Every structure is written in C-alpha cells, then in structure tokens.
Short mmCIF file of C-alpha atoms in Angstrom, two decimals:
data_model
loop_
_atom_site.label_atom_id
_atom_site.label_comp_id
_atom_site.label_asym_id
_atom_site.label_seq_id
_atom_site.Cartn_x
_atom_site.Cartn_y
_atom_site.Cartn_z
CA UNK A 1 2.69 -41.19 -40.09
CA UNK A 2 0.64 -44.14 -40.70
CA UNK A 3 -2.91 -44.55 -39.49
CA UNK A 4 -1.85 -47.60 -37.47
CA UNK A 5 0.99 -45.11 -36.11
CA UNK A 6 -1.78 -42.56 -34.99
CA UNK A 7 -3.82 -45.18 -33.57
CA UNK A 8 -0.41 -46.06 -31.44
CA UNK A 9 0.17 -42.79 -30.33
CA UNK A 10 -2.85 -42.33 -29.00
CA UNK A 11 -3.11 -45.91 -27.06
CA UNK A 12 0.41 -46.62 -25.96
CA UNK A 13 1.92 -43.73 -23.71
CA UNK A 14 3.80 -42.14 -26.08
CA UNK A 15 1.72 -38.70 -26.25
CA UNK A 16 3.53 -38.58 -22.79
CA UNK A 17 6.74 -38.40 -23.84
CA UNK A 18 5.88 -35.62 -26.59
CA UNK A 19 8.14 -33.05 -24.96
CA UNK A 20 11.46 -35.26 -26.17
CA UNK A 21 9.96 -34.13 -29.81
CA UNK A 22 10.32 -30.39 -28.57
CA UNK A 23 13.51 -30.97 -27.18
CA UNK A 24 14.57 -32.91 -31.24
CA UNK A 25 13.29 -29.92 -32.40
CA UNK A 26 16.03 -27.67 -30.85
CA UNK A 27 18.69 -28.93 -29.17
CA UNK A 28 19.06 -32.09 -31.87
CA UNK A 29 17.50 -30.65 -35.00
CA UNK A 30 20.26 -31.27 -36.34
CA UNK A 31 19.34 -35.15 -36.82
CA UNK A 32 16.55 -33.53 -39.04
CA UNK A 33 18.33 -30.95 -40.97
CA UNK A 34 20.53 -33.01 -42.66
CA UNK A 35 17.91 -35.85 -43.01
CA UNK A 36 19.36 -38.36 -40.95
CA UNK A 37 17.20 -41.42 -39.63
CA UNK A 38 19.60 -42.40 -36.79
CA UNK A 39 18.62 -45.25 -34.99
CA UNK A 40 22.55 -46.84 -33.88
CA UNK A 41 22.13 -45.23 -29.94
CA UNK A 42 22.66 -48.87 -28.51
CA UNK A 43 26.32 -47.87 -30.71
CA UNK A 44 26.51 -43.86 -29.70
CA UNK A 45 23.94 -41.63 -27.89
CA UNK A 46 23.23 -38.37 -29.93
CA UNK A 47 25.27 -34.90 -28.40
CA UNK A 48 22.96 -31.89 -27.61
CA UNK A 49 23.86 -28.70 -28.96
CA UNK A 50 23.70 -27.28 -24.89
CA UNK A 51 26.39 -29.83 -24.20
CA UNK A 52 28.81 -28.26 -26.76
CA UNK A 53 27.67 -24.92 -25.99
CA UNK A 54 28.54 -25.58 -22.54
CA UNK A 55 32.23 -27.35 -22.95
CA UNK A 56 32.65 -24.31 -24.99
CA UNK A 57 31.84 -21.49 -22.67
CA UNK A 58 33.62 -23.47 -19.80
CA UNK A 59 36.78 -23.54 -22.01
CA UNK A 60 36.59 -19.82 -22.79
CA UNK A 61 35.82 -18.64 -19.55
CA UNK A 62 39.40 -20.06 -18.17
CA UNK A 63 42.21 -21.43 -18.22
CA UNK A 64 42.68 -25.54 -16.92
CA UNK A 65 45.69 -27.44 -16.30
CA UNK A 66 46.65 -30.71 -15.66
CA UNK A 67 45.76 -31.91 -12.70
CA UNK A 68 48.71 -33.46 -10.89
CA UNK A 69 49.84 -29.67 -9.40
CA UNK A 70 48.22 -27.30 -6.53
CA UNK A 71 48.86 -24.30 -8.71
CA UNK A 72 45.90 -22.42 -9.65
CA UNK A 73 45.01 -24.00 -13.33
CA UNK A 74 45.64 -27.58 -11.82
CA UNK A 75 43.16 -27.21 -8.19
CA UNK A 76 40.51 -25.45 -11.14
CA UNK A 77 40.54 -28.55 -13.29
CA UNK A 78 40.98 -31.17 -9.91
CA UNK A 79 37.73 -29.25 -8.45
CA UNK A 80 35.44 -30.61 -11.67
CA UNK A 81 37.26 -33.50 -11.82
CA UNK A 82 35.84 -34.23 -8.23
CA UNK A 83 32.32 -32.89 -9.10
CA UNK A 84 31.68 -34.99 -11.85
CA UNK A 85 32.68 -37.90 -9.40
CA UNK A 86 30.44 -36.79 -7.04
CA UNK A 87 27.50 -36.70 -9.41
CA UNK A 88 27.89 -39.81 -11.00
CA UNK A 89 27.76 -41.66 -8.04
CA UNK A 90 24.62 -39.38 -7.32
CA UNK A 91 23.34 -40.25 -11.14
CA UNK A 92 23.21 -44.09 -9.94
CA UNK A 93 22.24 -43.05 -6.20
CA UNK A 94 25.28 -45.16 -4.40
CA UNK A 95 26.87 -44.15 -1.51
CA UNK A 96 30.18 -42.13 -1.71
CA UNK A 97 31.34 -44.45 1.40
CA UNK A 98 30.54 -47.59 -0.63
CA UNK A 99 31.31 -46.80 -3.81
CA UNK A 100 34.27 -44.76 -6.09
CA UNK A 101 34.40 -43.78 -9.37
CA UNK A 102 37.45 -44.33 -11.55
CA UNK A 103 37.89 -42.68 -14.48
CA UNK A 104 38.79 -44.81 -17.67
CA UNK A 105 39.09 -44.07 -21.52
CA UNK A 106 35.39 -46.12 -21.76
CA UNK A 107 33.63 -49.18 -20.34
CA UNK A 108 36.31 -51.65 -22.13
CA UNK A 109 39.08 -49.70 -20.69
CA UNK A 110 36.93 -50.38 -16.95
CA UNK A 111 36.88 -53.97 -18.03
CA UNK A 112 40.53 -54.43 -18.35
CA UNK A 113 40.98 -52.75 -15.24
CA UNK A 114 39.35 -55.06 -13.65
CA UNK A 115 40.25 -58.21 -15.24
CA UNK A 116 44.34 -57.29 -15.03
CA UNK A 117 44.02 -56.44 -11.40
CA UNK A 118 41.16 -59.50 -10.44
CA UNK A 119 42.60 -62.05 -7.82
CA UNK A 120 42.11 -65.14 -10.20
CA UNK A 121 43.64 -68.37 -9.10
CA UNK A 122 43.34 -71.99 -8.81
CA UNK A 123 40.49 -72.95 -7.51
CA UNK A 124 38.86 -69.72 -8.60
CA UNK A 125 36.45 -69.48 -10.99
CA UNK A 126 35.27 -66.76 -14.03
CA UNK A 127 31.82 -66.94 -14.82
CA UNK A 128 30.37 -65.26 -18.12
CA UNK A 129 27.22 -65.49 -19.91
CA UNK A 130 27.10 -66.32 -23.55
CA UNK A 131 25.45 -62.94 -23.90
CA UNK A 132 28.42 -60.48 -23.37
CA UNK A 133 30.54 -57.84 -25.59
CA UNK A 134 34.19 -58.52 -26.42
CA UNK A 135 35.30 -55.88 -24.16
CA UNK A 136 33.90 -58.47 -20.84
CA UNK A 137 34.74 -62.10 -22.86
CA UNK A 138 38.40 -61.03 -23.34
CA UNK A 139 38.83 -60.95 -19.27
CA UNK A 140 38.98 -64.79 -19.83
CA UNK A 141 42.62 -64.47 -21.25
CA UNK A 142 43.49 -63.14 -17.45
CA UNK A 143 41.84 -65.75 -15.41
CA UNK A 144 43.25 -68.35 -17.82
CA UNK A 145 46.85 -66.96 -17.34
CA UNK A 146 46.49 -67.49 -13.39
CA UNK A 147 44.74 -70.64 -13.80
CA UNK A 148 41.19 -69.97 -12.32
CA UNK A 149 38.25 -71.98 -14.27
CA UNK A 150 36.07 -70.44 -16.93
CA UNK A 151 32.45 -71.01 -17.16
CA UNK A 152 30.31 -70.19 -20.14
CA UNK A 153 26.22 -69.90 -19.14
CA UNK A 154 25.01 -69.52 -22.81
CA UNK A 155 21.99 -68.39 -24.37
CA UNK A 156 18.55 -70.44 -25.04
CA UNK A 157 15.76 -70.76 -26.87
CA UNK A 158 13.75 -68.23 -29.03
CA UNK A 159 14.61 -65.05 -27.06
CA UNK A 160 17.73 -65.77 -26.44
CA UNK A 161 18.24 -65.24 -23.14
CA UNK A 162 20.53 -66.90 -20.36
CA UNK A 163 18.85 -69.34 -17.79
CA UNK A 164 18.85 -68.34 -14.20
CA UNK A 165 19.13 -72.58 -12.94
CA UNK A 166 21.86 -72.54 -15.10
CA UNK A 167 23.64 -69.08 -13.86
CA UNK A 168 23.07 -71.11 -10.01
CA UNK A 169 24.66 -74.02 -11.07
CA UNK A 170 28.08 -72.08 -12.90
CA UNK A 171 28.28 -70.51 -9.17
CA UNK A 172 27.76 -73.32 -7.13
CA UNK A 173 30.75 -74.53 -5.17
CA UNK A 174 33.52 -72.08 -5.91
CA UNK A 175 34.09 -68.44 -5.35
CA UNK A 176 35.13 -66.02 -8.25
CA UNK A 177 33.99 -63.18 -10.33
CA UNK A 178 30.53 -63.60 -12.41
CA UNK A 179 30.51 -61.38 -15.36
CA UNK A 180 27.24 -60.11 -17.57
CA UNK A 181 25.34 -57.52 -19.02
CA UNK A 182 22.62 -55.54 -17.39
CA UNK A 183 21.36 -55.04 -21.15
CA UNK A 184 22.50 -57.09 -23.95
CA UNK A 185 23.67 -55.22 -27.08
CA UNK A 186 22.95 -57.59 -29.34
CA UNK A 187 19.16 -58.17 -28.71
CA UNK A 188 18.06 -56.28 -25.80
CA UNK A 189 17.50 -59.15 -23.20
CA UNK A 190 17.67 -57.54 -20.05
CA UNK A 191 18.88 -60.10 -17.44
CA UNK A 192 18.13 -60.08 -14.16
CA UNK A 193 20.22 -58.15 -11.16
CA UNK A 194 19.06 -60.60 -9.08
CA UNK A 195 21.83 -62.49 -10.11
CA UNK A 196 23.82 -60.00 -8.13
CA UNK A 197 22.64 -61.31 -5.10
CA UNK A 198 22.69 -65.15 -5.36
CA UNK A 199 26.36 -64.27 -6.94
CA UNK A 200 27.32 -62.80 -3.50
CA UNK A 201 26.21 -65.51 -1.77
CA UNK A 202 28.28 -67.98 -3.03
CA UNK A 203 31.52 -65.76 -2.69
CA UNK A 204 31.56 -64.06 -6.41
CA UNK A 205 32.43 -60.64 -7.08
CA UNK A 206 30.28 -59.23 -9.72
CA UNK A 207 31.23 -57.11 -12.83
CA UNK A 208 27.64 -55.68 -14.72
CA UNK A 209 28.30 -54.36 -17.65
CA UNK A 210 25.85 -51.59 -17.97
CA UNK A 211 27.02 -49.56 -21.16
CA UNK A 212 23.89 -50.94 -22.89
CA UNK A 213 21.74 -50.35 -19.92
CA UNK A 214 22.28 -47.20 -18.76
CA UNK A 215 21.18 -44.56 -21.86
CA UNK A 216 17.29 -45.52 -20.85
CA UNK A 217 17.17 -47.55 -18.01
CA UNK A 218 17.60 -46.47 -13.90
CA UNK A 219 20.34 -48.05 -12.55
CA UNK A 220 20.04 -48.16 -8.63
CA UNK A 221 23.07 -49.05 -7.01
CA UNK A 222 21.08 -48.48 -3.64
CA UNK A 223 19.28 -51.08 -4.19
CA UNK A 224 21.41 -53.63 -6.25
CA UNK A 225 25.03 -53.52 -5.56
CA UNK A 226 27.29 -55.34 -8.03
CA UNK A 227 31.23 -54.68 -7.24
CA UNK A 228 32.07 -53.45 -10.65
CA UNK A 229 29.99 -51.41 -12.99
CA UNK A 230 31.81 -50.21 -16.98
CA UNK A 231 30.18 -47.67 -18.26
CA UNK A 232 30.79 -45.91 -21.23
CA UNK A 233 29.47 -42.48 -21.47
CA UNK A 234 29.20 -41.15 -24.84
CA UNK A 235 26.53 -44.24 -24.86
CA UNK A 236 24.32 -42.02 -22.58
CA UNK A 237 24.78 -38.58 -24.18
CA UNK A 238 26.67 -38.85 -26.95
CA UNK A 239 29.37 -36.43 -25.35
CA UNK A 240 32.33 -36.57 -24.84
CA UNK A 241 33.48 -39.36 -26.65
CA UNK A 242 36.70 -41.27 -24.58
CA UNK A 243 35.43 -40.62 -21.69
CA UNK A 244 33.98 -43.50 -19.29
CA UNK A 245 34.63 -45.03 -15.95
CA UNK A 246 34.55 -48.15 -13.33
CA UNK A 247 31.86 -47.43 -10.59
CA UNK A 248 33.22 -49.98 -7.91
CA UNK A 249 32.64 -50.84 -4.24
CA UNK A 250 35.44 -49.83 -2.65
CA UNK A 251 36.10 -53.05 -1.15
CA UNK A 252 36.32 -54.73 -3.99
CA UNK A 253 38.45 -52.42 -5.68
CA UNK A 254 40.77 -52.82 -2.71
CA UNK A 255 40.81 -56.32 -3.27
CA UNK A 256 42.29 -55.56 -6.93
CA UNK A 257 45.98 -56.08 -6.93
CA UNK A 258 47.42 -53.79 -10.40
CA UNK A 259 50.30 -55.72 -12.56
CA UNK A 260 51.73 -51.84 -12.83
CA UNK A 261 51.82 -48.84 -11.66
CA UNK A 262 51.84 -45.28 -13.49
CA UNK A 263 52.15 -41.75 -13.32
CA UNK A 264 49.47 -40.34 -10.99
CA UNK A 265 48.86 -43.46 -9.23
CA UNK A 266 51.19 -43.48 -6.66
CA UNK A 267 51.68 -42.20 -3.56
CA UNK A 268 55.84 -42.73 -3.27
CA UNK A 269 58.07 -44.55 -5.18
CA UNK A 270 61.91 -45.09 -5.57
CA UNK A 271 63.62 -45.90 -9.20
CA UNK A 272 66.96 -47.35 -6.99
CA UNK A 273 65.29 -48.66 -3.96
CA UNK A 274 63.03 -50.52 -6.94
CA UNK A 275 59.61 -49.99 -4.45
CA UNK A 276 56.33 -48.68 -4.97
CA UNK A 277 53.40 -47.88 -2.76
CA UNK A 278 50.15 -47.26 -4.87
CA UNK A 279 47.29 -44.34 -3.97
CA UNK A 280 45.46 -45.46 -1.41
CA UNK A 281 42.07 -44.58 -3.68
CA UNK A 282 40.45 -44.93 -6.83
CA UNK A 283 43.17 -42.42 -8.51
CA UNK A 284 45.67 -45.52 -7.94
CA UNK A 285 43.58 -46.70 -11.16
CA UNK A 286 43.77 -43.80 -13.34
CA UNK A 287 46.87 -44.00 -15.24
CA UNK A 288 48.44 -41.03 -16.55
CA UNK A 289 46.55 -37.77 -17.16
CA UNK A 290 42.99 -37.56 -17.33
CA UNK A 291 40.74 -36.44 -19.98
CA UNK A 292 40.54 -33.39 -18.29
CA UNK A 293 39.32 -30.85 -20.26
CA UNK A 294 36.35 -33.55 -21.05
CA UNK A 295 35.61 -35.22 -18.16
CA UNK A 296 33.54 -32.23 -16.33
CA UNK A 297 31.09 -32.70 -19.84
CA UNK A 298 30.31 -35.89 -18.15
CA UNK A 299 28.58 -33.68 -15.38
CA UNK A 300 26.98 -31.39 -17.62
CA UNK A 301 25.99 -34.90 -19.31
CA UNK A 302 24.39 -36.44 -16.78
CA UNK A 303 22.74 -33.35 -15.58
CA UNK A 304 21.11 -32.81 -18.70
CA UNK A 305 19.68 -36.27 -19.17
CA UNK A 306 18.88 -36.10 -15.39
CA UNK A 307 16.86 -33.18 -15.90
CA UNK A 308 14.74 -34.24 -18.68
CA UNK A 309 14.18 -37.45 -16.81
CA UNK A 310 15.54 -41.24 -16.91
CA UNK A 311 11.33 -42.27 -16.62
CA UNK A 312 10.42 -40.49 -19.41
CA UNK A 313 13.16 -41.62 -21.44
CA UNK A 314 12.44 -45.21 -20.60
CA UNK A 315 8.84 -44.96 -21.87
CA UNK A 316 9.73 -43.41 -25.25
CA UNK A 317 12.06 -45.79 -25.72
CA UNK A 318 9.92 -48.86 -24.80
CA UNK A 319 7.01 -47.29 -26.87
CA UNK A 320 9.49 -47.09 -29.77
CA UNK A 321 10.39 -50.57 -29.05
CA UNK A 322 7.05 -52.19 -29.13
CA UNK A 323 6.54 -50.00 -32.26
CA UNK A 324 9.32 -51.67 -34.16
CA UNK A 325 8.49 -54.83 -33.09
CA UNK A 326 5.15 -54.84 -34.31
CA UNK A 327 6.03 -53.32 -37.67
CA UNK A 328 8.65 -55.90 -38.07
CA UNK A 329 6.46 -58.60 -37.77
CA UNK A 330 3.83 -57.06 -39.90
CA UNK A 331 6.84 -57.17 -42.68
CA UNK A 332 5.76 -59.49 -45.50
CA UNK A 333 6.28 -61.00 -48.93
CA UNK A 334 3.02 -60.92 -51.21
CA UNK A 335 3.26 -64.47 -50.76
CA UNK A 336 2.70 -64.08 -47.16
CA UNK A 337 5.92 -65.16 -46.19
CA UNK A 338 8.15 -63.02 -43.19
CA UNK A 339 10.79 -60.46 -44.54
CA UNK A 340 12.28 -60.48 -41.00
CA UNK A 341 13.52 -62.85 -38.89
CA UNK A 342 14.14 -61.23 -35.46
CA UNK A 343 16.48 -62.77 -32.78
CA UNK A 344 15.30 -61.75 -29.20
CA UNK A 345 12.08 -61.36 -27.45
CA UNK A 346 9.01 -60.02 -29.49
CA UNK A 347 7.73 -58.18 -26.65
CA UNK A 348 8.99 -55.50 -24.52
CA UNK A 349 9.03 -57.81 -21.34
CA UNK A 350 12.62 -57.43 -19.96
CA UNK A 351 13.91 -56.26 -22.93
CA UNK A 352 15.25 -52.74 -23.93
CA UNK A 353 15.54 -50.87 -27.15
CA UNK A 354 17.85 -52.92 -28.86
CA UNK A 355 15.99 -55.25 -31.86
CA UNK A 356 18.59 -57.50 -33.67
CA UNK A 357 17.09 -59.34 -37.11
CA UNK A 358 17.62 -60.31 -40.69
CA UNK A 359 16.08 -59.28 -43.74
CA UNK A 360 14.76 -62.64 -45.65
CA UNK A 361 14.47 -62.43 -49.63
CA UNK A 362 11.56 -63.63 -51.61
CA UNK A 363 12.72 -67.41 -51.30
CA UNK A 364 12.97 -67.38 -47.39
CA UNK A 365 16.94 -66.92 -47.68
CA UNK A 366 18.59 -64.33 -45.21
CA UNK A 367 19.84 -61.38 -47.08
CA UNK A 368 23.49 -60.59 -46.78
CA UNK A 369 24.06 -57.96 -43.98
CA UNK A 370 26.43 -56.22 -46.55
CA UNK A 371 23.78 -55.41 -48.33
CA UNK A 372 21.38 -54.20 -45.97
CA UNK A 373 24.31 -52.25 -44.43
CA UNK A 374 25.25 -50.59 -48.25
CA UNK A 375 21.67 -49.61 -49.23
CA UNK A 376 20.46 -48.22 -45.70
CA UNK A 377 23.45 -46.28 -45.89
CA UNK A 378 22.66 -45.11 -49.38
CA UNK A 379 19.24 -44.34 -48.05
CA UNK A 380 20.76 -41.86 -44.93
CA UNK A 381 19.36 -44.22 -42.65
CA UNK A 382 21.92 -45.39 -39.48
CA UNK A 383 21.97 -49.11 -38.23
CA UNK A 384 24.41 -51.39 -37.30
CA UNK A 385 25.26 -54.99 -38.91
CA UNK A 386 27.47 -57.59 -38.43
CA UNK A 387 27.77 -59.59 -34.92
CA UNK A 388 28.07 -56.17 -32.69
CA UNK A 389 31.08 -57.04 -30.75
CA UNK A 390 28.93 -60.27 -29.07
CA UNK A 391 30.10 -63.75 -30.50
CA UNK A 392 27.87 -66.19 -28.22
CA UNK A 393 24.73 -63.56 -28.54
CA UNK A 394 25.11 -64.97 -32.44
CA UNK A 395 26.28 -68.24 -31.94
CA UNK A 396 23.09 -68.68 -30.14
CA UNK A 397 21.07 -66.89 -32.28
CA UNK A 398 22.61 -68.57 -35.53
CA UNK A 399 22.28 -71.84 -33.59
CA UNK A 400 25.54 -72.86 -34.20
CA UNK A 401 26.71 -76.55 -32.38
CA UNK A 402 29.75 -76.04 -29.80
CA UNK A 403 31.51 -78.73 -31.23
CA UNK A 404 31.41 -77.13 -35.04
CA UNK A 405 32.69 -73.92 -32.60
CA UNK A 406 35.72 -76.02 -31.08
CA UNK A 407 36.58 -78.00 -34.40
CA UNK A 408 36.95 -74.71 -36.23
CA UNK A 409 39.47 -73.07 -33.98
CA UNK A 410 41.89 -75.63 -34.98
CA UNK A 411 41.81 -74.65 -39.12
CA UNK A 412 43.87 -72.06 -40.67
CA UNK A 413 41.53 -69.77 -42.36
CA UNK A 414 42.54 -66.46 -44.59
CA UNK A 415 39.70 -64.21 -44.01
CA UNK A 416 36.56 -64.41 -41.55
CA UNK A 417 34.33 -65.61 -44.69
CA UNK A 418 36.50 -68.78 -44.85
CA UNK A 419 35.50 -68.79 -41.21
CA UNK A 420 31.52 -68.16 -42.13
CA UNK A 421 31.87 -70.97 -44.87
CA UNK A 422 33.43 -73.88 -42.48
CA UNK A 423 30.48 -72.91 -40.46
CA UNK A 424 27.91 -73.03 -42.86
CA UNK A 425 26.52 -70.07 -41.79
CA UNK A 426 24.02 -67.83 -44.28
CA UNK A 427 25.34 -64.49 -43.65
CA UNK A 428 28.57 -62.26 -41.46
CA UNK A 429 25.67 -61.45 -38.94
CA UNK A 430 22.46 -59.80 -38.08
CA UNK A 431 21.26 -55.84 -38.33
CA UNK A 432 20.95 -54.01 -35.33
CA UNK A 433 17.99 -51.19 -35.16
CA UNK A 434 18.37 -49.55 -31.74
CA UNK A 435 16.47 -46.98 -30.44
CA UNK A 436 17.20 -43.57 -27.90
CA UNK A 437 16.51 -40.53 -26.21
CA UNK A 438 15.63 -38.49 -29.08
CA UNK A 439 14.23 -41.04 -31.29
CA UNK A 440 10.59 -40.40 -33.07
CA UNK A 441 8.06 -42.69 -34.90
CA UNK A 442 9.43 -40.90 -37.89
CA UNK A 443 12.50 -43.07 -37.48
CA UNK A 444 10.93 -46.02 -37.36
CA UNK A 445 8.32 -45.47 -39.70
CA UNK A 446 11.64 -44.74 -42.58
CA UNK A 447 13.33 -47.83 -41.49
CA UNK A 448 10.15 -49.95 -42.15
CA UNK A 449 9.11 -48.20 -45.65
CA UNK A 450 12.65 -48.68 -46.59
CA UNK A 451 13.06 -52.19 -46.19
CA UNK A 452 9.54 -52.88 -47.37
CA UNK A 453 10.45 -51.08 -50.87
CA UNK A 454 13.77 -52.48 -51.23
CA UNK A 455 13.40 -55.97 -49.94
CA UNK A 456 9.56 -57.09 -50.88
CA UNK A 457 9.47 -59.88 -52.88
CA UNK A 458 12.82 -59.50 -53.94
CA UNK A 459 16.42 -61.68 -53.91
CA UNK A 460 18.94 -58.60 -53.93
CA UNK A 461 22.22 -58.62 -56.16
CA UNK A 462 24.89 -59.81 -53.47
CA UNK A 463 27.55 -58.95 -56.46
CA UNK A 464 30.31 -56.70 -55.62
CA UNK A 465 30.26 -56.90 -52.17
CA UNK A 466 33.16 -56.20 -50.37
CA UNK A 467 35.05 -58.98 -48.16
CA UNK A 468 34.03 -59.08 -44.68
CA UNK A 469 37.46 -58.73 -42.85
CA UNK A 470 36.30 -58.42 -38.73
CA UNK A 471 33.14 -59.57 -36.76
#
C-alpha cells in the first residue's frame, strides 16, 4: 500500500471492517490465487466457497423433486422453497401479511412481471427516471400498448442525479406506476425512498429497483414500503446465478391482471370449457418449474451475508468508495491536467459503490472505452465499460440535447458507431469501477497504478479496435 493508503486506513473506519480481509483470505482466496483485481460487483457479487460447499452437501445428502407433487422428493424440495421465502422477506424485515415473494429467473424477469400484468390505461400514467436499467425502461412498451402516458424525470447537473420538484410535478394529477432505482448502476446516485411516499399519495404504485442497492445497503421494507421490489440475487452473493425474485405487497400484486397463464399457476382450468382461474397467491406468478435445486442457495445466501453483517459491509464499501474517489481525482498528466473525468457525485453523500468515468489522454480527449476495456483485461483487472444497460444515466452524463435524441431515431444506421457518429459523441461509453463485499485497498490501489502507467501523458493507439455492436 501507499503511505497515503496507510494514512486512510488508519483515519477512515476501515480498520473496522478488517475481518472482511480474513474472511478474502479463506472463503474468497480464490480472487487472490489466480491474481484477479475484481472490482465489476455492481455487475456480479463474488460466490463463497461455503455457499458451494453447502449446495453441494445439500444435493448429496438427498434426493429433490419437482415441486408440483405431495410425494416425498416434491414436499422435500416445496419445504426450502418456502424457507427461502420466508427469509427473504425476513432479510428486508417486511411483513409476511403485507408482503410475498415471487420467484423469477432475476430482477428483469420481476420487471416484466410487473409491467405485462400492470393496469395501464388511458388516463394512467408511467413515470421513470432518466436514471434506470433497460430491464425497468422497457416497461414503457406495455403502458404505451394500453395507452397510459409516459413521463421521463431525467438527470441534472454535475452528479447526475434526478430532481425531487421535478419527480412531484411527473406525479401530480394522475395516478399510475412511478418506476426508479434505489441505487443507480451507472454512477451510484442513491435516490431518495422518500419518493415512495409522496408517490402513494398521489395514487402511484411504486416499482424500486433495488438490484444495485441491495449487495451493501439495508433495505427496510418496514419502514419504506414500495409495491414492487426486482431483485436479482447473484448481485448480492454471487450465487446462484438465475435466480431472483419480485418482493411485492400483496395488494398490489392482486391488482396485477397476467396476459397468460402457465403451468403451476393455476388453481383449475378447462382446455374445452376454454376457462381459467389463476392461484390465488404469489405462485400464480411463477411460471413453470422453479429453479429448484437453486433457489434454497438463496437462503444459505442471505444467511451468510446476514451473518457477517449488512453494516459492516456498508462501511467497507463506502470507505472503498471515498478511496477511489480521491485517487481518481488525484489522477494527473505531468502537465497538470485530469486523466479522469468522473460522472456522479465526488463524495460519498447518497451515493454507493458504483464510480462511472473516463480516462482522458494527454490532449484532454476521452480515451476510447475499447481500449481501456482491452488493456485492463490484459492486465487481470475486472471493470465494466460501455453504457451499463442505462441509456438516460449517459445521455445525461454525455450531455446529449433531446432533440439530437429524437432526430436520430428517425435515420437508418448499420451499426451503433454510425449511431455514436450522428451524435457526435467521443466514445461508446464510460468505465464502470464498482466496489463489494470482499473488496480490499489492494484492488483499488492496482486499478489506480494501472491506469496511471498506461494512460499518463499518453494518446493510446485506438487502431484495431473492434466494432462496437450493442450499448
């Protein structure tokens, strides 16, 4: 470590968090063995080894069935289908009466639940912030289809970050669903769940996407109670992948009215009488068979980060965050001149361990992602580039005019850099650092002498860079 590092280790907190180094050193030394730098948890937590020792043993031990049966292998697997339930709701402290989990490949697959099944009509209204993943903007494509309204609240100024007058206003005078992230995964804002509240108030159903939030942040649903919450939960512990759910208030999800039904979500049903009559509970949402054999990991999951504590995983992570930041800005050319230029708040004020930024070359330009993307990879090192699934996070951050947004959708372009060059944009998007349960000063301290060694004072050879062909 640095001597600025040891000076931070000893003034901000983090020498209370030292027993998430013990736990690297076993149960995820395999991040170090194979000298990884992994700092992409805002894309995938990191798996334990006790979690796969634990789906293992529970495999071996037994035998499981499908669920849809009362014979022995089918009432084992329906019993820890039911606990892990249980102890989600438990994980985010809401009431079993209130609130049911259903069970859904990952958060996107929660958002289409919802947004398939959502009572949108005339006079109805969708409300999203500019600051939301693909998986939440593509529920416009319902509402449109029944002809509610849709409102876009985008992002402002130098942190990015969605106005709250603004978020009143979208809500004022109609009655609908608002739609936004607890955490944003593009830059970390963390927007307020007050917004639940005054949302309520004026007749909206809320959906808060949490699958950014949750890894390293206490989500109380005691306290705040939103109608819909996606979560995806490989996010949070890195296993089981496909594997994530809806937490919803029961009367909202009775207000849902499902295009379809599917095996396992009825109750009766006639093929010649043409006539259905859906569950009447959350497993009239779970199409099909479930992930069975996964889904009790969740439990194990959440027990483990449970036990090592949400807190304590919130202050490494802010400590790391702050960290980053800091070294970031302290990035320069010999000139004097920024190598970064960060989109989001520079502080760790309602923000979480997400840091989005470019890499400028020694003539203030902004370094193709591709290239940061090649070389860290080259270097072992684990980030994420491009525009993370979050077009207005970018199109606020890139400061691109709505109009220029709007003319473009009218032109016939080949790839997505005949897209970039109508636009006039510099670069395919940003590079994502984000940071996790198990992450060290190590990490961070790589990532910095890496980009300070490749990137000082120079303008790196963009040649042979391969087409962008998605955002």
């Amino acid at each position: 470590m640095s001597a600025s590092s040891d000076f931070y280790v000893g003034t901000s907190g983090y020498e209370d968090t030292r027993r998430l180094d013990e736990l690297r050193a076993t149960e995820y030394r395999h991040l170090d063995e194979h000298g990884q730098i992994y700092l992409d948890y805002t894309g995938s937590g990191v798996a334990a080894a006790a979690q796969l020792r634990a789906h293992v043993e529970r495999l071996t031990s037994r035998c499981y069935g499908n669920p849809h049966s009362e014979n022995p292998t089918s009432s084992a697997s329906t019993a820890l289908v039911d606990r892990a339930r249980e102890r989600i709701l438990a994980f985010f402290n809401a009431s079993p009466d209130e609130y049911a989990v259903v069970f859904t490949a990952n958060a996107t697959g929660a958002c289409r639940l919802v947004g398939e099944a959502y009572p949108f009509e005339p006079g109805a209204r969708l409300v999203l912030t500019g600051d939301n993943h693909n998986s939440v903007n593509g529920l416009r494509e319902f509402a449109r289809a029944r002809g509610a309204g849709i409102v876009h609240v985008p992002v402002r100024g130098p942190e990015l970050r969605v106005e709250g007058e603004e978020v009143g206003a979208a809500l004022a005078d109609h009655r609908g669903l608002l739609v936004y992230p607890a955490q944003s995964n593009f830059t970390g804002v963390q927007h307020p769940l007050a917004w639940i509240d005054q949302a309520h108030a004026h007749g909206y159903d809320v959906l808060l996407d949490a699958a950014a939030f949750v890894p390293a942040n206490r989500l109380d649903l005691g306290r705040t109670r939103p109608d819909f919450v996606p979560v995806s939960w490989y996010k949070v512990f890195g296993y089981p992948t496909g594997v994530g759910c809806l937490v919803a208030r029961r009367d909202a999800l009775a207000r849902l009215r499902r295009p379809w039904f599917a095996g396992g979500t009825i109750q009766a049903v006639s093929a010649l009488g043409d006539w259905h009559v859906l569950a009447p509970d959350e497993t009239a949402f779970e199409d099909g068979t479930l992930n069975f054999l996964s889904i009790p990991d969740v439990e194990f999951g959440v027990d483990w980060v449970d036990g090592i504590g949400m807190d304590l995983i919130h202050l490494r992570v802010t400590c790391l965050t702050d960290l980053l930041l800091r070294r970031l800005a302290g990035l320069r050319h010999s000139d004097g001149s920024p190598m970064i230029r960060l989109y989001g708040p520079d502080g760790t004020d309602r923000r979480g361990g997400t840091v989005a930024f470019n890499v400028l070359g020694a003539r203030g330009g902004i370094v193709d992602e591709r290239i940061v993307a090649r070389d860290t990879a080259a270097a072992g090192i684990s980030i994420r580039t491009g525009c993370f699934c979050n077009p207005g996070a970018g199109e606020g951050a890139f400061e691109i005019p709505e109009r220029a947004l709007r003319l473009t959708a009218h032109r016939r372009m080949r790839t997505l850099d005949d897209y970039l060059g109508v636009l006039g944009l510099p670069s395919g998007g940003a590079v994502r650092a984000s940071l996790g349960l198990v992450s060290n000063i190590a990490d961070v301290e790589r990532l910095i002498g890496f980009l300070a060694a490749a990137y000082r004072d120079r303008e790196p050879d963009a040649t042979g860079l391969k087409p962008r062909e998605r955002c």
